[in-house]
GROMACS .gro file of C-alpha atoms in nm:
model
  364
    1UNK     CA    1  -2.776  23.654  17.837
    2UNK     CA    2  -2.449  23.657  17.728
    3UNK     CA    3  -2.367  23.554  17.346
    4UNK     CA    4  -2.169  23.268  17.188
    5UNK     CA    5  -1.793  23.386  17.206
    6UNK     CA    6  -1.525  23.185  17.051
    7UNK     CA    7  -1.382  23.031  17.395
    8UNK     CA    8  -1.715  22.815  17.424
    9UNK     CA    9  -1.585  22.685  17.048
   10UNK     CA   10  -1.289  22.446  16.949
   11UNK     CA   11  -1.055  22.657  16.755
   12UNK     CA   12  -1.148  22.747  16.401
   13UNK     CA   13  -0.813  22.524  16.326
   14UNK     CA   14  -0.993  22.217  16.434
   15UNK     CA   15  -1.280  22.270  16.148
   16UNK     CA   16  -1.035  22.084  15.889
   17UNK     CA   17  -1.083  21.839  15.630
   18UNK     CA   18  -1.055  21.560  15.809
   19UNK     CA   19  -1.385  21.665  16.090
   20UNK     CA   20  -1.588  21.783  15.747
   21UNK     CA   21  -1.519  21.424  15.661
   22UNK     CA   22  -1.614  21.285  15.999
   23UNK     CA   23  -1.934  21.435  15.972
   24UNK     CA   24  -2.025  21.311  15.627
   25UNK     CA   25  -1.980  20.920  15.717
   26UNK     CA   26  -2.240  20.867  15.436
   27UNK     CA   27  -2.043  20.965  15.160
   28UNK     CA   28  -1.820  20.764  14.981
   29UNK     CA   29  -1.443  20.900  14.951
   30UNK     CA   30  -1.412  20.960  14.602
   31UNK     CA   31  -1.756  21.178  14.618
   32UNK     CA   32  -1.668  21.332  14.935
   33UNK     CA   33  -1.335  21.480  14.765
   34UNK     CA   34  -1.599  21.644  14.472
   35UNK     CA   35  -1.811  21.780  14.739
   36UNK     CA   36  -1.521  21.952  14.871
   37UNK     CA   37  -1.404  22.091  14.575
   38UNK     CA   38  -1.732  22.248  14.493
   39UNK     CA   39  -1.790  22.376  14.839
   40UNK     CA   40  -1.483  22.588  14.788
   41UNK     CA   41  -1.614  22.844  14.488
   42UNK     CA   42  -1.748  23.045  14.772
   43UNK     CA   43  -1.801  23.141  15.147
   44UNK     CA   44  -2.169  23.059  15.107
   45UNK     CA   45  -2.128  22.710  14.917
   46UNK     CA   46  -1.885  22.582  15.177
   47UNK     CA   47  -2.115  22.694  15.450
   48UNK     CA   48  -2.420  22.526  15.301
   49UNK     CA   49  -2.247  22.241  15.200
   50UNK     CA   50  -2.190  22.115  15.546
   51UNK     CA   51  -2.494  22.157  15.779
   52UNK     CA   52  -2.437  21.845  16.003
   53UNK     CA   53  -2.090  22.083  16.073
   54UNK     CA   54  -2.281  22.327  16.192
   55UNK     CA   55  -2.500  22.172  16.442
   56UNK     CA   56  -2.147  21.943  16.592
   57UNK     CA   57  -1.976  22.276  16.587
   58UNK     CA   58  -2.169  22.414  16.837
   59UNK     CA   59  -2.236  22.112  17.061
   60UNK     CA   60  -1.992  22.285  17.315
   61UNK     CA   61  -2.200  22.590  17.326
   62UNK     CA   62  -2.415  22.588  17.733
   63UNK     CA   63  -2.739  22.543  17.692
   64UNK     CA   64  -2.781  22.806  17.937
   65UNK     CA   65  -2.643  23.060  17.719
   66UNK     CA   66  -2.881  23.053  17.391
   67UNK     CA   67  -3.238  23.203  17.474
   68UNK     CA   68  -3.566  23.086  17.388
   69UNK     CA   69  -3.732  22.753  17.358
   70UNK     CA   70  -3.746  22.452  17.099
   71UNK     CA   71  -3.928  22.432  16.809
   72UNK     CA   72  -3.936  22.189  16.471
   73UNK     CA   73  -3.627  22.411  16.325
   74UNK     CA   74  -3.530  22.399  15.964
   75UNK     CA   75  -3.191  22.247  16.022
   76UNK     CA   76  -3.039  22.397  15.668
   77UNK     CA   77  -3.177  22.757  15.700
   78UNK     CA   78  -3.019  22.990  15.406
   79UNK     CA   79  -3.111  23.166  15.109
   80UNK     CA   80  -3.143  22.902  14.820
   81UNK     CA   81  -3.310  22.674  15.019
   82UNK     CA   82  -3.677  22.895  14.966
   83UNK     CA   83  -3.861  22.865  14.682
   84UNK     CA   84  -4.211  22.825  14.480
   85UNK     CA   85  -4.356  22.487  14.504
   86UNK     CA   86  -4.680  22.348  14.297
   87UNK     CA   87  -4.916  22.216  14.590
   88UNK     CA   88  -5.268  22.060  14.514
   89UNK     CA   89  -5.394  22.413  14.607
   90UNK     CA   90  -5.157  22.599  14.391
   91UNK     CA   91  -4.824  22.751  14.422
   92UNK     CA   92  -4.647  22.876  14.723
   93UNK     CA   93  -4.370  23.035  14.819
   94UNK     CA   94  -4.184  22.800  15.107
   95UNK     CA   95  -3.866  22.640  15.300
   96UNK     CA   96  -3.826  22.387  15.064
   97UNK     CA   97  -3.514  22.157  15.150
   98UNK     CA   98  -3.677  21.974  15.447
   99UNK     CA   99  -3.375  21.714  15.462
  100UNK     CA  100  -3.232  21.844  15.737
  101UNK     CA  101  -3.520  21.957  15.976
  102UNK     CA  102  -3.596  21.828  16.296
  103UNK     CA  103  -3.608  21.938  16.669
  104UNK     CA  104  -3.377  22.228  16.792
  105UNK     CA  105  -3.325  22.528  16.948
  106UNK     CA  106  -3.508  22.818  16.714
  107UNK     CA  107  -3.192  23.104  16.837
  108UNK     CA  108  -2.945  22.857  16.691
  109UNK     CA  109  -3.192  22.809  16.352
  110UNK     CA  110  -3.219  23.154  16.308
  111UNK     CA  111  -2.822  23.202  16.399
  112UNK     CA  112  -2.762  22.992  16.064
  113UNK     CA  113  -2.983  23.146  15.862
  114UNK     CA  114  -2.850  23.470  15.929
  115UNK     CA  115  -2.432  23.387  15.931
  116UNK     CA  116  -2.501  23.248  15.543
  117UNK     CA  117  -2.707  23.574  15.478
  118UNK     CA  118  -2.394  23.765  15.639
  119UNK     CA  119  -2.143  23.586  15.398
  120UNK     CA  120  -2.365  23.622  15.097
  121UNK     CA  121  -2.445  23.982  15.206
  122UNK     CA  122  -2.194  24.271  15.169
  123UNK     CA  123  -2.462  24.535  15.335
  124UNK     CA  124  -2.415  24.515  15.690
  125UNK     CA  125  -2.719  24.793  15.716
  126UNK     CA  126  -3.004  24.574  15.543
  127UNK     CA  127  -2.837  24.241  15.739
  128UNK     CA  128  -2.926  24.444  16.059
  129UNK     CA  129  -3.304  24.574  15.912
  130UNK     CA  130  -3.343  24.193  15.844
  131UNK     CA  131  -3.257  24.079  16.215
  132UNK     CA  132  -3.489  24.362  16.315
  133UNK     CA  133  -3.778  24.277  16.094
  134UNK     CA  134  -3.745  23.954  16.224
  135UNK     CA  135  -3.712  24.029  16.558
  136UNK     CA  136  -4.074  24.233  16.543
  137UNK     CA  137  -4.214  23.985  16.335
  138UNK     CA  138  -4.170  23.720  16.642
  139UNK     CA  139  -4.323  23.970  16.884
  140UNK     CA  140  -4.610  24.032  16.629
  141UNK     CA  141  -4.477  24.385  16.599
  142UNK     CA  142  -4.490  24.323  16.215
  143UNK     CA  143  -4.662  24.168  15.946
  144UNK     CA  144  -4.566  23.887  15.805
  145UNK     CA  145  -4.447  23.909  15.441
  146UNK     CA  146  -4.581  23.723  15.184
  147UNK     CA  147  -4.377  23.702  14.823
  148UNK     CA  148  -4.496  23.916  14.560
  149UNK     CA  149  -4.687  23.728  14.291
  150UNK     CA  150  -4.476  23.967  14.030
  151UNK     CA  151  -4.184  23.787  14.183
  152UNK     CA  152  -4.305  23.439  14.122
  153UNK     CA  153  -4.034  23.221  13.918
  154UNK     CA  154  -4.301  23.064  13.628
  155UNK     CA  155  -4.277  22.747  13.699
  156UNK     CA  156  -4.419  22.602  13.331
  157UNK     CA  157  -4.121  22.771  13.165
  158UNK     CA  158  -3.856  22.599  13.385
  159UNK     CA  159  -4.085  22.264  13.386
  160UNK     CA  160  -4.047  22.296  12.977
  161UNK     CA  161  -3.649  22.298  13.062
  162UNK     CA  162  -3.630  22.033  13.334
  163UNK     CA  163  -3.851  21.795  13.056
  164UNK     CA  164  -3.581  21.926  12.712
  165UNK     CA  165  -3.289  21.917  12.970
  166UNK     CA  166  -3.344  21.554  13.112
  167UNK     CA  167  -3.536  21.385  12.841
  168UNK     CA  168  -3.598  21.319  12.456
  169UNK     CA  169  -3.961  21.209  12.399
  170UNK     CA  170  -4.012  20.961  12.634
  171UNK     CA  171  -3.640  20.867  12.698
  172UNK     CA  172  -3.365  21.007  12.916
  173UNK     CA  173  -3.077  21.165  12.709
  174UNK     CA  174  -2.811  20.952  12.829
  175UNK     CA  175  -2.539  21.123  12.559
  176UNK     CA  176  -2.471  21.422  12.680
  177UNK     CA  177  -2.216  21.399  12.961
  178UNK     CA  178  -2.252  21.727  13.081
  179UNK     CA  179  -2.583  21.557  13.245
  180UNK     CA  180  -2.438  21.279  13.448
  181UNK     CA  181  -2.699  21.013  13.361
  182UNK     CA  182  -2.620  20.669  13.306
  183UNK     CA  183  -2.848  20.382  13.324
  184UNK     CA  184  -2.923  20.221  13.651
  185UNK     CA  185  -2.811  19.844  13.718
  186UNK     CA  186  -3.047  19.603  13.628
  187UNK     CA  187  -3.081  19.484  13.965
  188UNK     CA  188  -3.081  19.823  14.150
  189UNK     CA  189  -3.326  19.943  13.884
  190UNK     CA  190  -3.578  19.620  13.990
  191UNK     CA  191  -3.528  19.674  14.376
  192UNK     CA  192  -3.628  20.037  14.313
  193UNK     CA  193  -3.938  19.991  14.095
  194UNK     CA  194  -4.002  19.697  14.341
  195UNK     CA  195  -4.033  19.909  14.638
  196UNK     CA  196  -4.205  20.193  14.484
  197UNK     CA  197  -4.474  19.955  14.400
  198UNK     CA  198  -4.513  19.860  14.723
  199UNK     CA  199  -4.576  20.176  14.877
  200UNK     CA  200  -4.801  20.279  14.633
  201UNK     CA  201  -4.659  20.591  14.512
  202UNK     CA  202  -4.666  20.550  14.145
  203UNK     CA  203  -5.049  20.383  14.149
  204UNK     CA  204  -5.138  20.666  13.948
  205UNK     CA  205  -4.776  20.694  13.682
  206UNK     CA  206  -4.680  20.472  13.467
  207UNK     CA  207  -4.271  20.440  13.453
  208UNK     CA  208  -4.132  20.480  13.089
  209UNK     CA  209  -3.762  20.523  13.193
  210UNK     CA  210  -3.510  20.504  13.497
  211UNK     CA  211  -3.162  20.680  13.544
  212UNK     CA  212  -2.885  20.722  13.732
  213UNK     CA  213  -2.751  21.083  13.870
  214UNK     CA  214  -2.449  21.181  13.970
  215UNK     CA  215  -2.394  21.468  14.178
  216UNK     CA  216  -2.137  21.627  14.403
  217UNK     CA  217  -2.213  21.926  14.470
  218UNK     CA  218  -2.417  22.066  14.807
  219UNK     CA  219  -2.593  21.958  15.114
  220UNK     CA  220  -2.710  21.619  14.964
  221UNK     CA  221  -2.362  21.599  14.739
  222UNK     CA  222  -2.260  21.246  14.728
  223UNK     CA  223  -2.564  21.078  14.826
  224UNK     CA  224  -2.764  20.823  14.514
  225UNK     CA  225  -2.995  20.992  14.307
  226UNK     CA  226  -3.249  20.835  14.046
  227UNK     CA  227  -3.414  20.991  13.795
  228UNK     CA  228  -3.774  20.872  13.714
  229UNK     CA  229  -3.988  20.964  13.394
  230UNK     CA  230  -4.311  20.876  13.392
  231UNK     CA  231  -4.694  20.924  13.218
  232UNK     CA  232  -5.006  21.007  13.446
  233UNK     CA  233  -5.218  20.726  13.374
  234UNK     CA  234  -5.555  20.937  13.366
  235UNK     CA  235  -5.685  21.271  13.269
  236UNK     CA  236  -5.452  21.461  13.073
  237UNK     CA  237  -5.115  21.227  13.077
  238UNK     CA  238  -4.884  21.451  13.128
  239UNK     CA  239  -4.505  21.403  13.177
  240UNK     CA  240  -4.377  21.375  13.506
  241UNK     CA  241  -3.977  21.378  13.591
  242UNK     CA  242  -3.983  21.252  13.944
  243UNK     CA  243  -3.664  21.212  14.147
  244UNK     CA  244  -3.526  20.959  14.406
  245UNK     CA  245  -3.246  21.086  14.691
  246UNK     CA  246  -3.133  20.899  14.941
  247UNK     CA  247  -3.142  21.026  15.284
  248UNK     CA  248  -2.901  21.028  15.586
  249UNK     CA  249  -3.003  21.154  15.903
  250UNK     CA  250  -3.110  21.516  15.918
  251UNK     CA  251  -2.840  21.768  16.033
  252UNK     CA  252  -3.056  21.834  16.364
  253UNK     CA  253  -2.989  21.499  16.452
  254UNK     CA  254  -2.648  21.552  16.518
  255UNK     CA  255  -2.762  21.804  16.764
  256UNK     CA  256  -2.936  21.571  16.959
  257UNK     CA  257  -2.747  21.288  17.006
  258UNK     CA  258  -3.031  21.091  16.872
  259UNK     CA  259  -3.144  20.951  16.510
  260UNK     CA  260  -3.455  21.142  16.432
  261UNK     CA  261  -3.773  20.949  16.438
  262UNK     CA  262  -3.941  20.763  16.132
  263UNK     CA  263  -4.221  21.030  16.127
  264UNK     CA  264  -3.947  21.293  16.120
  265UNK     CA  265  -3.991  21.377  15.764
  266UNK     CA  266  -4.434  21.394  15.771
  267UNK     CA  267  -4.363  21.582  16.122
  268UNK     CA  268  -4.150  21.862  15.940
  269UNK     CA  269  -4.398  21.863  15.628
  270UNK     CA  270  -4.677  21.931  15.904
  271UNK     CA  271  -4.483  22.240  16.090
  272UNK     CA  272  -4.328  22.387  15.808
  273UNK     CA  273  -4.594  22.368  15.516
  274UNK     CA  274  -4.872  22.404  15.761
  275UNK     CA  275  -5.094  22.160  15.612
  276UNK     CA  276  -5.037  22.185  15.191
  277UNK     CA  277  -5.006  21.907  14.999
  278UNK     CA  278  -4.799  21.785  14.725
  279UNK     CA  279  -4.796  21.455  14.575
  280UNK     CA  280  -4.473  21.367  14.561
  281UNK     CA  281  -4.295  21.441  14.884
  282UNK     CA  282  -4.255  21.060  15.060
  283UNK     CA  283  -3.946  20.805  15.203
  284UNK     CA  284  -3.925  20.461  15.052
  285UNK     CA  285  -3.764  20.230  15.207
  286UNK     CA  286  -3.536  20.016  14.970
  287UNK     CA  287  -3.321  19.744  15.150
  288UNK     CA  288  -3.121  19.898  15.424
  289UNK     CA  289  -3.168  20.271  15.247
  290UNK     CA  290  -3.428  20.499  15.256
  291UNK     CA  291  -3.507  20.723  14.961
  292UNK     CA  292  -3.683  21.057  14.937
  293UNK     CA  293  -3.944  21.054  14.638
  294UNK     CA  294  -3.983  21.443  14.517
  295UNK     CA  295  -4.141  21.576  14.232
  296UNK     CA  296  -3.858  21.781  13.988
  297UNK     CA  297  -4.135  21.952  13.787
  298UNK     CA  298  -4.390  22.216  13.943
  299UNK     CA  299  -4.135  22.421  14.154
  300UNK     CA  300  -3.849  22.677  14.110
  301UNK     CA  301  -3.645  22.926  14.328
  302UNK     CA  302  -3.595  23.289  14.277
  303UNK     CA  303  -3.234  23.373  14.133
  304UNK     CA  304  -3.099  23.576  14.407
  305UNK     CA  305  -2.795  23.681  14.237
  306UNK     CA  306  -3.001  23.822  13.945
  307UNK     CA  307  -3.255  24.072  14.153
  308UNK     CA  308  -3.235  24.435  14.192
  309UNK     CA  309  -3.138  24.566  14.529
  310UNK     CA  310  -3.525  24.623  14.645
  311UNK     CA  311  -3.639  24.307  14.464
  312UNK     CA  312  -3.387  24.103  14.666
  313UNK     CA  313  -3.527  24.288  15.005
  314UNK     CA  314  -3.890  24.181  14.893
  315UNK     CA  315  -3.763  23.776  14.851
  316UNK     CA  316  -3.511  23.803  15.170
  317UNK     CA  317  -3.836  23.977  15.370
  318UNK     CA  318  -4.046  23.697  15.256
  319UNK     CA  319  -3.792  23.471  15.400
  320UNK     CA  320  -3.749  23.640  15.762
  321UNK     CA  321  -4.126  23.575  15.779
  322UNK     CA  322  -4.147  23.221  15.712
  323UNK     CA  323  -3.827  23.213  15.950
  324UNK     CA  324  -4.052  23.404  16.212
  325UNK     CA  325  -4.383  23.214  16.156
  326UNK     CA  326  -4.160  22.903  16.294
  327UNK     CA  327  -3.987  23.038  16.561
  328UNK     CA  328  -4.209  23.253  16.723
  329UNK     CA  329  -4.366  23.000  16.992
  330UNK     CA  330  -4.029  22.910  17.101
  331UNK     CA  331  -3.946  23.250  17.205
  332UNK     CA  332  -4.317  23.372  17.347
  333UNK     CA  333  -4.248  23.583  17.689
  334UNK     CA  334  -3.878  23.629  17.620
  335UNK     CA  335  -3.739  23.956  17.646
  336UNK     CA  336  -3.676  24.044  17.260
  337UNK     CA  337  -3.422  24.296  17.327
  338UNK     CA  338  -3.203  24.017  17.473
  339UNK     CA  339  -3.193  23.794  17.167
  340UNK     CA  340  -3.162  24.114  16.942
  341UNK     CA  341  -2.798  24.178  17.136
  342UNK     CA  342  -2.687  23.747  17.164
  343UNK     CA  343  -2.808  23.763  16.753
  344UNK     CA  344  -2.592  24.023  16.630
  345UNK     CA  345  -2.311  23.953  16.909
  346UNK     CA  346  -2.298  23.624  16.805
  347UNK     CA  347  -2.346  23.653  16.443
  348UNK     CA  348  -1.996  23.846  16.492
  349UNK     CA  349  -1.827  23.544  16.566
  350UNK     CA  350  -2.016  23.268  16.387
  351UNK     CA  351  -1.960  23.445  16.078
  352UNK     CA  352  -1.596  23.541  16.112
  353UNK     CA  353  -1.559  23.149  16.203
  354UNK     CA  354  -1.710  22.995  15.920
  355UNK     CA  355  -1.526  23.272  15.670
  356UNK     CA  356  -1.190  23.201  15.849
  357UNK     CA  357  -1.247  22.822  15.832
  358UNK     CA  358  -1.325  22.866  15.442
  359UNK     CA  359  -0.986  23.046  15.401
  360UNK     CA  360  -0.810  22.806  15.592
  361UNK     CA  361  -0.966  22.511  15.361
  362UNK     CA  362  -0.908  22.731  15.031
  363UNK     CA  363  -0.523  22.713  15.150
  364UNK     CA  364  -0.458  22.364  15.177
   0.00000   0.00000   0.00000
């Protein structure tokens, strides 16, 4: 099977400002222009800034001419978007951005993963060890890898610095502009509490304080956030900074043709966390928008830029696995040795695409 070559692409010269636009409908000019901005500090930022650009990209690509099968794919695959999360049988390490997930084709997941790895990357030797770890790993040639514990983030220290960053006793620190916080309009604020009352997610919270976040920088830049600081009614009453983000349709949808499904986001939760639960991970409806309700306490990511060399290999290995774990049914009785040669062929171009298109935006 032959791979991805840049004649079955527009030219890069067509991924401008004006198509990164189109493909962001949801965000409102003014934030869109800060979104840009900030996607430009890097080759990686711009690249993960954008997934609905990826998936409309490669629309044009036969379907004829990326192996394997379907799968529920991550949508937003890349480095950042792993880390530890607090579930009501302890910490693991996991995909944890599931905004853009949905149904896809696993060669194309794995593509994306591995083009931001490739721009983030200067080591074209581990990039390639990585492809082939994954590559066993689908076959069953490997083990998966699990994180090691002695890499684990400690999530109490960084929930003591979400709480002293975000709030003052029982209040939200609304005076230091470097947070963005303002308060939220009376009548927002209502509708909000309103439907979150409703659906019974705070039964067991009781809402001190609610604020307005701005933010403009990646995947979900642009889009309304809401703070929420609450009390646990029972047992020990602890603190708990909750968060409220609107949605717009997952990347993956742009793929299909077709808005994803209302069970989208409890389908994705079921494939990619295999059953764990957390108690904050739901959509409320509010009017005409939907909001994800997410816990800000009880997780943290590794800091990627601050490992050593064989530290980062242990984190990126634990990655490839949970990358592997999802694909593998979609490639079971594949040749392996054919998507080892469209990967790395088309890598090639995917990545020299995206970095050219960066360049070309970093010009203008």
């Amino acid at each position: 099977m032959r791979p991805i070559r840049d004649s079955d692409l527009p030219p890069v010269k067509e991924l401008t400002r004006a198509f990164f636009r189109a493909v962001n409908p949801h965000v409102e000019p003014v934030e869109f222009e800060e979104k840009w901005q900030a996607a430009l500090r890097s080759p990686m930022r711009f690249m993960r800034s954008f997934p609905q650009a990826w998936h409309v990209d490669l629309l044009d690509v036969p379907r004829a001419r990326v192996p394997g099968g379907r799968c529920l794919c991550f949508g937003d695959a890349h480095p950042d978007n792993f880390g530890l999360i607090t579930f009501t049988v302890g910490p693991r390490y996991v995909f944890n951005d599931l905004d853009d997930a949905g149904p896809g084709l696993a060669a194309l997941d794995a593509l994306r993963y591995f083009t931001v790895l490739r721009l983030l990357l200067d080591d074209r030797k581990a990039l390639a060890e990585l492809m082939e770890l994954y590559e066993d790993m689908l076959q069953g040639n490997e083990p998966l890898r699990e994180l090691p514990e002695a890499l684990y983030p400690d999530v109490a220290a960084r929930d003591a610095r979400q709480l002293a960053k975000w709030t003052e006793g029982e209040a939200f620190r609304f005076d230091e502009p470097s947070l963005n916080l303002s308060r939220a309009e009376a009548g927002t604020g209502d509708r909000l509490l309103e439907a979150l009352g409703r659906s019974g997610q705070l039964s067991e919270v009781e809402v001190l304080a609610l604020a307005h976040r701005d933010r403009d920088a990646g995947g979900s830049g642009g889009l309304e956030r809401y703070l929420i600081l609450g009390r646990e009614r029972g047992g020990e009453r602890r603190l708990r900074l909750l968060e409220l983000k609107e949605t717009t349709h997952a990347a993956t949808s742009w793929n299909n043709f077709l808005h994803e499904d209302e069970d989208r986001l409890e389908r994705a939760k079921a494939s990619i966390w295999r059953g764990l639960e957390v108690p904050f991970y739901r959509e409320v409806q509010v009017g005409r928008s939907v909001y994800l309700l997410r816990d800000r306490l009880g997780r943290a990511s590794v800091d990627i830029e601050a490992l050593s060399k064989r530290d980062l290999r242990a984190v990126l290995e634990a990655q490839v696995s949970i990358l592997a774990r999802q694909h593998a049914e979609a490639f079971a009785g594949l040749d392996l040795d054919k998507l080892d040669d469209w990967l790395r062929e088309s890598l090639d171009v995917t990545a020299r695409r995206w970095l050219k298109a960066y360049e070309r935006a970093r010009r203008r």
